[in-house]
Coordinates of C-alpha atoms in Angstrom, one line a residue:
Chain U
M1 CA 131.1 106.5 120.2
L2 CA 127.6 105.4 121.3
T3 CA 126.2 106.7 117.9
R4 CA 128.7 104.6 116.1
V5 CA 127.6 101.4 118.0
Q6 CA 124.1 102.3 117.4
A7 CA 124.7 102.7 113.6
L8 CA 126.7 99.4 113.8
G9 CA 123.7 97.6 115.5
A10 CA 121.3 99.2 113.0
R11 CA 123.5 98.0 110.1
G12 CA 123.5 94.4 111.7
L13 CA 119.6 94.4 112.0
D14 CA 119.3 95.5 108.3
V15 CA 121.7 92.6 107.3
V16 CA 119.6 90.1 109.4
R17 CA 116.3 91.5 108.1
T18 CA 117.6 91.4 104.6
I19 CA 118.7 87.8 104.9
G20 CA 115.2 87.1 106.4
A21 CA 113.4 88.6 103.6
A22 CA 115.3 86.9 101.0
S23 CA 114.8 83.6 102.6
V24 CA 110.9 84.2 102.8
F25 CA 111.0 85.4 99.3
L26 CA 112.8 82.2 98.1
W27 CA 110.5 80.2 99.9
Q28 CA 107.4 81.7 98.5
A29 CA 108.8 81.5 95.0
L30 CA 109.8 77.9 95.0
V31 CA 107.5 75.9 97.5
C32 CA 104.3 75.5 95.5
W33 CA 102.9 72.6 93.3
P34 CA 104.3 73.2 89.9
R35 CA 102.1 73.5 86.8
W36 CA 104.1 71.7 84.3
R37 CA 102.2 72.9 81.3
L38 CA 103.1 76.6 82.2
A39 CA 106.4 76.0 84.0
I40 CA 108.4 73.9 81.4
P41 CA 108.1 76.5 78.5
L42 CA 109.1 79.4 81.0
L43 CA 112.0 77.4 82.3
I44 CA 113.4 76.4 78.7
Q45 CA 113.1 80.2 77.8
Q46 CA 115.1 81.0 80.8
I47 CA 117.6 78.5 80.2
Y48 CA 118.2 79.9 77.0
A49 CA 118.5 83.5 78.2
V50 CA 120.6 82.6 81.2
G51 CA 122.6 79.8 79.9
V52 CA 122.9 79.8 76.3
L53 CA 123.4 83.4 75.7
S54 CA 126.4 83.0 78.4
L55 CA 128.0 80.3 76.4
V56 CA 130.3 82.7 74.3
I57 CA 131.9 84.3 77.3
I58 CA 132.4 81.0 79.1
I59 CA 133.9 79.1 76.0
V60 CA 136.3 82.0 75.3
S61 CA 137.3 82.7 78.8
G62 CA 137.7 78.9 79.5
L63 CA 140.0 78.6 76.3
F64 CA 142.2 81.6 77.5
I65 CA 142.5 80.4 81.0
G66 CA 143.3 76.9 79.9
M67 CA 146.0 78.3 77.5
V68 CA 147.6 80.4 80.4
L69 CA 147.5 77.6 82.7
G70 CA 149.3 75.4 80.1
L71 CA 151.8 78.1 79.6
Q72 CA 152.6 78.9 83.2
G73 CA 152.3 75.2 84.4
Y74 CA 154.7 74.3 81.5
N75 CA 157.2 77.0 82.8
I76 CA 157.1 75.6 86.2
L77 CA 156.9 72.1 85.7
I78 CA 160.1 72.0 83.3
T79 CA 162.3 73.3 86.1
Y80 CA 161.6 70.1 87.8
G81 CA 161.8 68.1 84.6
S82 CA 158.2 66.9 85.0
E83 CA 156.5 68.8 82.1
Q84 CA 154.7 65.5 81.1
A85 CA 152.5 66.3 84.1
L86 CA 151.0 69.2 82.6
G87 CA 147.6 67.3 81.8
T88 CA 147.3 66.7 85.6
L89 CA 148.1 70.2 86.6
V90 CA 145.7 71.8 84.1
S91 CA 142.7 69.2 84.5
L92 CA 142.8 69.4 88.5
T93 CA 143.1 73.0 88.7
L94 CA 140.1 73.5 86.4
T95 CA 137.9 70.5 87.7
R96 CA 138.6 71.4 91.5
E97 CA 139.0 75.1 91.4
L98 CA 139.0 77.3 88.3
G99 CA 136.3 75.8 86.4
P100 CA 133.4 76.4 89.1
V101 CA 134.8 79.5 90.6
V102 CA 135.8 81.4 87.3
T103 CA 132.4 80.3 85.7
A104 CA 130.5 81.5 88.7
L105 CA 132.3 84.9 88.5
L106 CA 131.5 85.3 84.9
F107 CA 128.0 84.2 85.4
A108 CA 127.5 86.9 88.1
G109 CA 128.7 89.3 85.9
R110 CA 126.7 88.4 82.8
A111 CA 123.6 86.4 83.7
G112 CA 123.3 87.8 87.2
S113 CA 123.5 91.3 86.5
A114 CA 120.8 90.8 83.5
L115 CA 118.6 89.0 85.6
T116 CA 118.8 91.9 88.2
A117 CA 118.3 94.6 85.6
E118 CA 115.5 92.8 84.0
I119 CA 113.4 92.0 87.0
G120 CA 114.2 95.8 88.6
L121 CA 112.9 97.4 85.1
M122 CA 109.7 95.0 85.4
K123 CA 109.2 96.5 88.8
A124 CA 109.8 100.1 87.8
T125 CA 107.4 99.8 84.7
E126 CA 104.8 98.3 87.2
Q127 CA 104.9 94.9 85.1
L128 CA 105.2 93.0 88.4
S129 CA 102.4 94.9 90.2
S130 CA 100.2 94.6 87.1
M131 CA 101.0 90.7 87.1
E132 CA 99.9 90.7 90.7
M133 CA 96.7 92.4 89.9
I134 CA 95.8 90.1 87.1
G135 CA 96.1 87.4 89.9
V136 CA 99.4 85.7 88.9
D137 CA 101.9 85.6 91.6
P138 CA 105.2 87.1 90.0
L139 CA 107.4 85.1 92.3
R140 CA 106.1 82.0 90.7
R141 CA 105.9 83.3 87.2
I142 CA 109.0 85.4 87.0
I143 CA 111.2 84.5 89.8
A144 CA 110.9 80.7 89.9
P145 CA 112.0 79.8 86.3
R146 CA 114.7 82.3 86.3
F147 CA 116.2 80.7 89.6
W148 CA 115.8 77.2 88.5
A149 CA 117.5 78.2 85.1
G150 CA 120.4 79.6 86.9
V151 CA 120.8 76.8 89.3
L152 CA 120.6 74.1 86.4
T153 CA 122.8 75.9 83.9
M154 CA 125.7 76.8 86.3
P155 CA 127.1 73.0 86.5
M156 CA 126.7 72.7 82.8
L157 CA 128.6 76.1 82.0
A158 CA 131.2 75.0 84.6
T159 CA 131.5 71.5 82.6
I160 CA 131.8 73.3 79.5
F161 CA 134.2 76.0 80.9
T162 CA 136.6 73.1 82.4
A163 CA 136.4 71.0 79.0
V164 CA 137.3 73.9 76.8
G165 CA 140.1 74.9 79.4
I166 CA 141.6 71.4 79.2
L167 CA 141.6 71.7 75.4
G168 CA 143.3 75.1 75.6
G169 CA 146.0 73.7 77.9
R170 CA 146.6 70.9 75.4
L171 CA 146.7 73.6 72.5
V172 CA 149.6 75.3 74.3
G173 CA 151.0 72.2 75.9
V174 CA 151.2 69.8 73.0
D175 CA 150.7 71.8 69.9
W176 CA 152.8 74.8 70.7
L177 CA 155.3 73.6 73.5
G178 CA 155.8 70.0 72.1
I179 CA 154.6 67.8 75.1
F180 CA 153.9 64.4 74.1
E181 CA 150.1 64.1 73.7
G182 CA 149.9 60.6 75.2
S183 CA 151.2 61.7 78.5
Y184 CA 149.2 64.5 78.4
W185 CA 146.0 62.7 78.5
A186 CA 147.2 59.5 80.2
N187 CA 148.5 61.6 83.4
M188 CA 145.2 63.4 83.3
Q189 CA 143.1 60.1 83.2
Q190 CA 145.3 58.5 85.9
S191 CA 145.1 61.5 88.3
V192 CA 141.6 62.9 88.2
E193 CA 139.1 61.0 90.2
F194 CA 135.4 61.0 89.2
I195 CA 134.0 61.5 92.9
D196 CA 136.9 63.5 94.4
D197 CA 137.5 65.9 91.6
V198 CA 134.7 66.0 89.0
L199 CA 131.7 65.4 91.4
N200 CA 133.0 67.7 93.8
G201 CA 133.5 70.4 91.3
L202 CA 130.0 69.9 90.2
I203 CA 128.8 70.4 93.6
K204 CA 130.6 73.7 93.9
A205 CA 129.0 74.8 90.8
L206 CA 125.6 74.0 92.0
A207 CA 126.1 75.9 95.3
F208 CA 127.6 78.9 93.3
G209 CA 124.5 78.8 90.9
I210 CA 122.1 78.7 93.8
A211 CA 124.0 81.7 95.7
V212 CA 124.5 83.9 92.6
T213 CA 121.0 83.3 91.1
W214 CA 119.5 83.8 94.4
I215 CA 121.3 87.2 95.1
A216 CA 120.6 88.2 91.5
V217 CA 116.7 87.7 91.6
F218 CA 116.3 89.0 95.1
Q219 CA 118.2 92.2 94.3
G220 CA 116.3 92.8 91.2
Y221 CA 112.8 92.2 93.0
D222 CA 113.7 94.2 96.0
C223 CA 115.3 97.3 94.2
E224 CA 114.1 100.8 94.4
P225 CA 112.0 101.1 91.3
T226 CA 114.1 103.9 89.9
S227 CA 117.0 104.1 87.2
E228 CA 119.5 104.7 90.0
G229 CA 117.9 102.0 92.2
I230 CA 118.3 99.4 89.3
S231 CA 121.8 100.4 88.8
R232 CA 122.7 100.1 92.5
A233 CA 121.1 96.7 92.6
T234 CA 122.9 95.5 89.5
T235 CA 126.2 96.6 90.9
R236 CA 125.2 94.8 94.4
T237 CA 124.4 91.5 92.5
V238 CA 128.0 91.4 90.9
V239 CA 129.7 92.4 94.1
Y240 CA 127.7 90.3 96.6
G241 CA 127.6 87.4 94.2
S242 CA 131.4 87.4 93.7
L243 CA 132.1 87.6 97.4
A244 CA 129.5 84.9 98.0
V245 CA 131.3 82.6 95.4
L246 CA 134.7 83.3 96.9
A247 CA 133.5 82.7 100.6
L248 CA 131.7 79.6 99.5
D249 CA 134.5 78.2 97.7
F250 CA 136.8 78.4 100.8
I251 CA 134.1 76.7 102.8
L252 CA 133.5 73.9 100.4
T253 CA 137.1 73.5 99.7
A254 CA 137.7 73.1 103.2
V255 CA 135.1 70.5 103.5
M256 CA 136.0 68.6 100.6
F257 CA 139.7 68.8 100.4
G258 CA 140.5 69.9 103.8
G259 CA 141.5 66.5 105.1
V260 CA 143.8 65.7 102.2
Chain F
M1 CA 69.0 90.3 122.9
A2 CA 70.5 93.9 122.4
K3 CA 68.4 96.7 121.5
P4 CA 69.0 98.2 118.0
S5 CA 70.5 101.6 118.0
A6 CA 68.0 104.4 117.4
C7 CA 70.0 106.1 115.0
H8 CA 70.2 103.1 112.7
Q9 CA 68.6 104.4 109.5
P10 CA 67.4 101.1 108.1
Y11 CA 65.4 100.6 111.3
A12 CA 63.4 103.8 110.7
L13 CA 62.6 102.6 107.3
I14 CA 60.5 99.8 108.6
P15 CA 56.7 100.7 108.8
Q16 CA 55.9 100.6 112.3
K17 CA 52.3 99.2 111.8
K18 CA 53.9 96.1 110.0
I19 CA 56.1 95.1 112.9
R20 CA 54.1 92.7 115.2
C21 CA 56.8 92.1 117.6
Y22 CA 60.4 93.1 118.8
D23 CA 62.0 90.1 117.3
A24 CA 60.5 90.7 113.9
R25 CA 61.9 94.2 113.7
L26 CA 65.4 92.8 114.4
Y27 CA 65.0 90.3 111.8
W28 CA 64.1 92.8 109.2
L29 CA 66.9 95.0 110.5
E30 CA 69.3 92.1 109.8
I31 CA 67.8 91.8 106.4
I32 CA 68.2 95.3 105.3
A33 CA 71.7 95.5 107.0
M34 CA 72.8 92.5 104.8
A35 CA 71.3 94.0 101.6
D36 CA 73.0 97.4 102.5
A37 CA 76.3 95.4 102.9
L38 CA 75.8 93.5 99.7
S39 CA 75.4 96.6 97.8
D40 CA 78.8 97.6 98.6
L41 CA 81.3 95.8 96.4
V42 CA 84.1 97.5 98.5
H43 CA 83.9 98.9 102.0
I44 CA 87.0 100.4 103.6
R45 CA 86.5 101.0 107.3
D46 CA 88.6 103.2 109.5
L47 CA 91.8 102.7 107.4
S48 CA 94.8 104.1 108.9
F49 CA 98.5 104.0 107.2
S50 CA 101.5 105.9 107.7
R51 CA 105.0 105.7 105.9
G52 CA 107.5 106.7 108.5
N53 CA 106.3 109.8 110.3
R54 CA 104.1 110.8 107.5
V55 CA 100.3 109.9 107.9
I56 CA 98.8 108.9 104.5
F57 CA 95.3 107.9 105.8
D58 CA 93.7 108.5 109.3
R59 CA 90.6 106.5 109.9
V60 CA 89.2 106.9 106.2
N61 CA 86.0 105.4 105.2
V62 CA 84.8 104.7 101.7
R63 CA 82.0 102.7 100.1
I64 CA 82.1 101.5 96.6
R65 CA 78.7 100.5 95.5
R66 CA 78.0 97.8 92.8
G67 CA 77.4 98.6 89.3
Q68 CA 78.5 102.4 90.1
V69 CA 81.4 104.4 89.0
T70 CA 82.9 105.8 92.0
A71 CA 85.9 108.4 91.7
I72 CA 88.5 109.1 94.1
M73 CA 89.8 112.6 93.7
G74 CA 92.1 114.9 95.2
P75 CA 95.5 116.8 95.0
S76 CA 98.7 115.0 93.8
G77 CA 100.2 112.9 96.6
C78 CA 97.2 112.7 98.7
G79 CA 97.0 108.7 98.5
K80 CA 94.8 108.0 95.7
T81 CA 96.8 105.4 94.2
T82 CA 97.6 104.2 97.6
L83 CA 94.1 103.4 98.2
L84 CA 93.7 101.3 95.0
R85 CA 96.5 99.4 96.4
F86 CA 94.7 98.7 99.5
I87 CA 91.7 97.2 97.6
G88 CA 94.0 95.2 95.5
G89 CA 95.7 93.8 98.6
Q90 CA 99.2 95.0 97.6
L91 CA 99.6 97.0 100.8
R92 CA 98.6 96.3 104.3
P93 CA 97.1 98.7 106.5
D94 CA 98.3 99.8 110.0
S95 CA 94.8 99.4 111.2
G96 CA 91.1 99.1 109.7
E97 CA 89.6 96.8 107.4
V98 CA 89.1 96.5 103.6
W99 CA 86.2 94.5 102.4
V100 CA 86.0 93.4 98.9
D101 CA 83.2 91.4 97.7
G102 CA 82.6 89.9 101.2
Q103 CA 86.2 89.2 102.1
N104 CA 88.5 91.2 104.5
V105 CA 91.4 91.6 102.2
P106 CA 94.3 92.3 104.7
A107 CA 93.3 89.0 106.4
L108 CA 93.4 86.9 103.2
S109 CA 96.1 84.3 102.7
R110 CA 98.4 84.9 99.8
D111 CA 96.5 82.2 97.6
D112 CA 93.2 83.6 98.4
L113 CA 94.3 87.1 97.6
F114 CA 95.5 86.1 94.3
K115 CA 92.2 84.2 93.6
L116 CA 90.2 87.5 94.5
R117 CA 92.5 89.7 92.4
A118 CA 91.6 87.4 89.4
R119 CA 88.2 88.8 89.7
M120 CA 89.5 92.4 89.6
G121 CA 91.0 94.5 86.7
M122 CA 93.3 97.4 87.1
L123 CA 94.4 99.9 84.6
F124 CA 97.8 101.3 85.6
Q125 CA 98.8 104.8 84.8
S126 CA 101.7 103.6 82.7
G127 CA 99.7 100.8 81.3
A128 CA 102.1 98.4 82.6
L129 CA 101.9 96.1 79.5
F130 CA 104.5 93.1 79.5
S131 CA 107.3 94.5 77.3
D132 CA 108.2 91.2 76.0
L133 CA 104.9 90.1 74.8
T134 CA 102.7 91.5 71.8
V135 CA 99.4 93.2 72.4
H136 CA 97.5 90.0 71.7
E137 CA 99.7 88.0 74.1
N138 CA 99.3 90.7 76.7
V139 CA 95.5 90.6 76.4
A140 CA 95.7 86.7 76.2
F141 CA 97.8 86.7 79.2
P142 CA 95.0 86.5 82.2
L143 CA 92.9 84.0 80.0
R144 CA 95.9 81.5 79.6
A145 CA 96.7 82.1 83.4
H146 CA 93.3 81.6 84.8
T147 CA 91.1 79.5 82.4
Q148 CA 91.5 76.2 80.6
L149 CA 90.0 77.7 77.2
S150 CA 91.3 76.4 73.9
E151 CA 93.8 78.5 72.2
S152 CA 91.1 79.2 69.2
L153 CA 88.7 80.4 71.8
I154 CA 91.1 82.6 73.6
H155 CA 92.2 84.0 70.2
D156 CA 88.6 85.0 69.6
I157 CA 88.2 86.5 72.9
V158 CA 91.2 88.5 72.7
L159 CA 90.1 89.7 69.2
M160 CA 86.8 90.9 70.8
K161 CA 88.4 92.7 73.8
L162 CA 90.8 94.5 71.3
E163 CA 87.8 95.4 69.0
S164 CA 86.2 97.0 72.1
V165 CA 89.0 99.4 72.5
G166 CA 89.6 99.9 68.7
L167 CA 92.9 98.0 68.5
R168 CA 92.0 94.7 66.7
G169 CA 94.4 95.8 64.0
A170 CA 97.3 96.4 66.4
E171 CA 97.3 92.7 67.8
Q172 CA 100.7 91.7 66.6
L173 CA 102.5 95.2 67.6
M174 CA 104.9 95.2 70.5
P175 CA 104.1 97.5 73.3
A176 CA 107.1 99.7 72.3
E177 CA 105.5 100.3 69.1
L178 CA 102.2 101.7 70.7
S179 CA 101.6 105.4 71.6
G180 CA 100.7 106.4 74.9
G181 CA 96.9 106.2 74.3
M182 CA 97.0 103.1 72.4
A183 CA 99.0 101.3 75.2
R184 CA 96.5 102.6 77.7
R185 CA 93.7 101.1 75.6
A186 CA 95.6 97.8 75.1
A187 CA 96.0 97.7 79.0
L188 CA 92.3 98.4 79.1
A189 CA 91.5 95.4 77.0
R190 CA 93.8 93.2 79.2
A191 CA 92.1 94.5 82.3
I192 CA 88.7 93.4 81.1
A193 CA 89.9 90.1 79.4
L194 CA 88.4 87.9 82.3
D195 CA 85.2 90.3 82.6
P196 CA 86.1 91.2 86.2
H197 CA 83.5 92.3 88.9
L198 CA 85.6 95.3 89.7
I199 CA 87.8 97.5 87.5
M200 CA 90.1 100.1 88.9
Y201 CA 91.5 103.0 86.7
D202 CA 94.6 104.7 88.1
E203 CA 94.7 108.1 86.4
P204 CA 93.4 107.0 83.1
F205 CA 93.4 110.5 81.6
A206 CA 96.8 111.5 82.7
G207 CA 98.9 112.8 79.9
Q208 CA 96.5 112.0 77.2
D209 CA 95.5 114.2 74.3
P210 CA 91.8 115.5 74.3
M211 CA 90.8 112.9 71.6
V212 CA 92.2 110.0 73.4
M213 CA 90.7 111.3 76.8
G214 CA 87.2 111.5 75.1
V215 CA 87.7 107.9 73.7
L216 CA 88.5 106.7 77.2
V217 CA 85.6 108.5 78.9
R218 CA 83.3 106.8 76.4
L219 CA 85.0 103.3 76.8
I220 CA 84.6 103.7 80.5
R221 CA 80.9 104.7 80.4
T222 CA 80.3 102.1 77.7
L223 CA 81.9 99.3 79.8
R224 CA 80.0 100.1 82.9
E225 CA 76.7 100.0 80.9
A226 CA 77.5 96.9 78.9
L227 CA 79.2 94.7 81.4
D228 CA 77.5 96.2 84.7
L229 CA 81.0 96.8 85.8
T230 CA 81.7 98.5 89.3
S231 CA 84.5 100.8 88.6
V232 CA 87.0 103.0 90.6
I233 CA 88.6 105.8 89.0
V234 CA 91.5 107.7 90.7
S235 CA 91.8 111.1 88.9
H236 CA 92.5 114.8 89.4
D237 CA 91.1 115.5 85.9
V238 CA 88.0 117.3 87.2
S239 CA 85.6 117.8 84.2
E240 CA 86.3 114.2 82.7
T241 CA 85.7 112.4 86.1
L242 CA 82.6 114.6 87.1
S243 CA 81.1 113.6 83.6
I244 CA 81.2 109.8 84.2
A245 CA 81.1 109.4 88.1
D246 CA 78.2 108.4 89.9
Y247 CA 79.8 109.2 93.3
I248 CA 83.0 110.9 94.4
Y249 CA 85.2 110.9 97.3
V250 CA 87.6 113.8 97.6
L251 CA 90.7 113.1 99.7
A252 CA 93.1 115.4 101.2
N253 CA 95.5 115.5 104.2
G254 CA 94.8 111.7 105.1
A255 CA 91.0 112.1 105.2
V256 CA 88.0 112.1 103.1
V257 CA 87.3 116.0 103.0
G258 CA 84.2 115.6 100.8
E259 CA 81.8 113.1 99.1
G260 CA 78.8 113.0 97.1
T261 CA 77.3 113.0 93.6
P262 CA 78.9 115.2 91.0
D263 CA 76.0 117.7 91.7
Q264 CA 76.3 117.7 95.3
L265 CA 80.0 118.5 94.9
R266 CA 79.5 121.3 92.5
A267 CA 77.1 122.7 95.1
S268 CA 79.4 122.3 98.1
E269 CA 80.1 125.2 100.0
S270 CA 83.5 123.8 101.3
P271 CA 86.4 126.3 100.3
F272 CA 88.7 123.3 99.6
I273 CA 86.2 121.5 97.3
Q274 CA 85.5 124.7 95.4
Q275 CA 89.3 125.4 95.1
F276 CA 90.0 121.8 93.9
L277 CA 87.0 121.8 91.3
N278 CA 87.7 125.2 90.0
G279 CA 91.6 124.7 90.1
S280 CA 92.3 127.9 91.8
A281 CA 95.5 128.8 93.3
E282 CA 93.8 130.8 96.1
G283 CA 92.2 128.7 98.9
P284 CA 92.9 126.6 101.9
V285 CA 95.6 124.7 99.8
R286 CA 98.7 126.6 99.4
F287 CA 100.1 126.8 95.8
Q288 CA 103.5 127.8 97.3
Y289 CA 105.7 125.4 99.1
P290 CA 106.4 126.7 102.5
S291 CA 109.7 129.0 102.4
Q292 CA 111.2 132.1 103.9
P293 CA 109.9 135.5 102.9
W294 CA 111.6 137.0 99.9
A295 CA 112.9 139.8 101.8
D296 CA 114.8 137.5 104.1
V297 CA 116.2 135.4 101.0
L298 CA 117.3 138.6 99.3
G299 CA 118.8 140.0 102.4
A300 CA 116.9 143.2 102.2

């Protein structure tokens, strides 16, 4: 019994130590005077790697999720004779919840795992060590641009996901199931508030972007420099990133919409 | 004023008849001690370091003189590469001091440490070239990071560095397209790009064919003579290292078990040094990992 309590305590200390190490890691990576001449090209390069290369999965997923929402929503709404409210259902579901959350989950799987594997492999092949010995801080050169790229692209990807999802809902609702197009757009325009829905959705996406990218870069930098270590770190990024997104979603939803 | 220790060697060097008073002797002592310290680019004092229960270093002392090639030798796993990581400030000791160019490395701030590293070069065992950059971009990397030179000047310097390692024609190749020996030479060109004061070679000869090994030996010797580089070589390739080193430290079991010039080490009567230099399986270091007797294993 005592051994189990000790093991639990040791695990707890490990978690606290890891959170502390991750915080110091992020602080050292981000708190510095930026050298714009070097930083901007690196950031653009990473926005391409993290954001642009994630576009295909985001667009395809957004389209299908919007189509499914359209189909399911129509089947439920028609029971109450309010199928004209499909635009409201699709748009609110996507802007408030599914847009940021599903984008973040896809982002953790696609870009997060790639970031972890890339940084882990750089560690295993001593590229990070050699950069340190050249006198260039890898936290600022490798970690910071990747982190900012993740934080900046997540809201953009979530916006694209939501927009494509709404088009997918329209495709099913209007073109296939025959809802009047005017009411699809008009109801949406009437019910979606910029601050309450769109802005809150963007804030969520930003928070998820910070959490997922932070986890991804830290796991890569902190991994055991072996093939097995990189594999474990990549898995941890996807698992911890997804759990963090879902937990944060609950907290943010409670704060943003809890009083409604 | 404290009386200087009688065993202080520089003190004995001062001609007695030239000393007029006690203060003058102390003054000269300080000058000699300072000159002595300045001649060491790296001075490791009483370094102790453990990983878990395993003692890696126990009060190790190493001095690396300016302009010399100093070799750190010893069996695999004795902490040779770890010692380089202390000089580069990538590890912090449990106790002891690591002085590099007059600065105590473990006490430096993060920014000062990176400034100091800009004056060092290190050749990693794997080469550690940046895999997403060409050979040219790899060599240009430290120049772009630490200087404000124009791109045309950087280009010329890179070509000169690549020429010195025989890879000018390979400037546009990616690291994945290089052989092991070429990758190490490209990494050497990158390590000397900023003309460092100190260059550290981590197992430069490991896994190389005799031709590449000969080229690397010649390069290390030429660099030392042409640029007056202070070099530290970590290696267990005995003949190559003895042929280029001015001074050698032999590490084993967390301590320096032998030191001296190549000739002094060859003449050493220490059984360990002789076993190491001759590559013999018989000696104080056991070849067999400790195990049960054969008879017990086979149940005889």
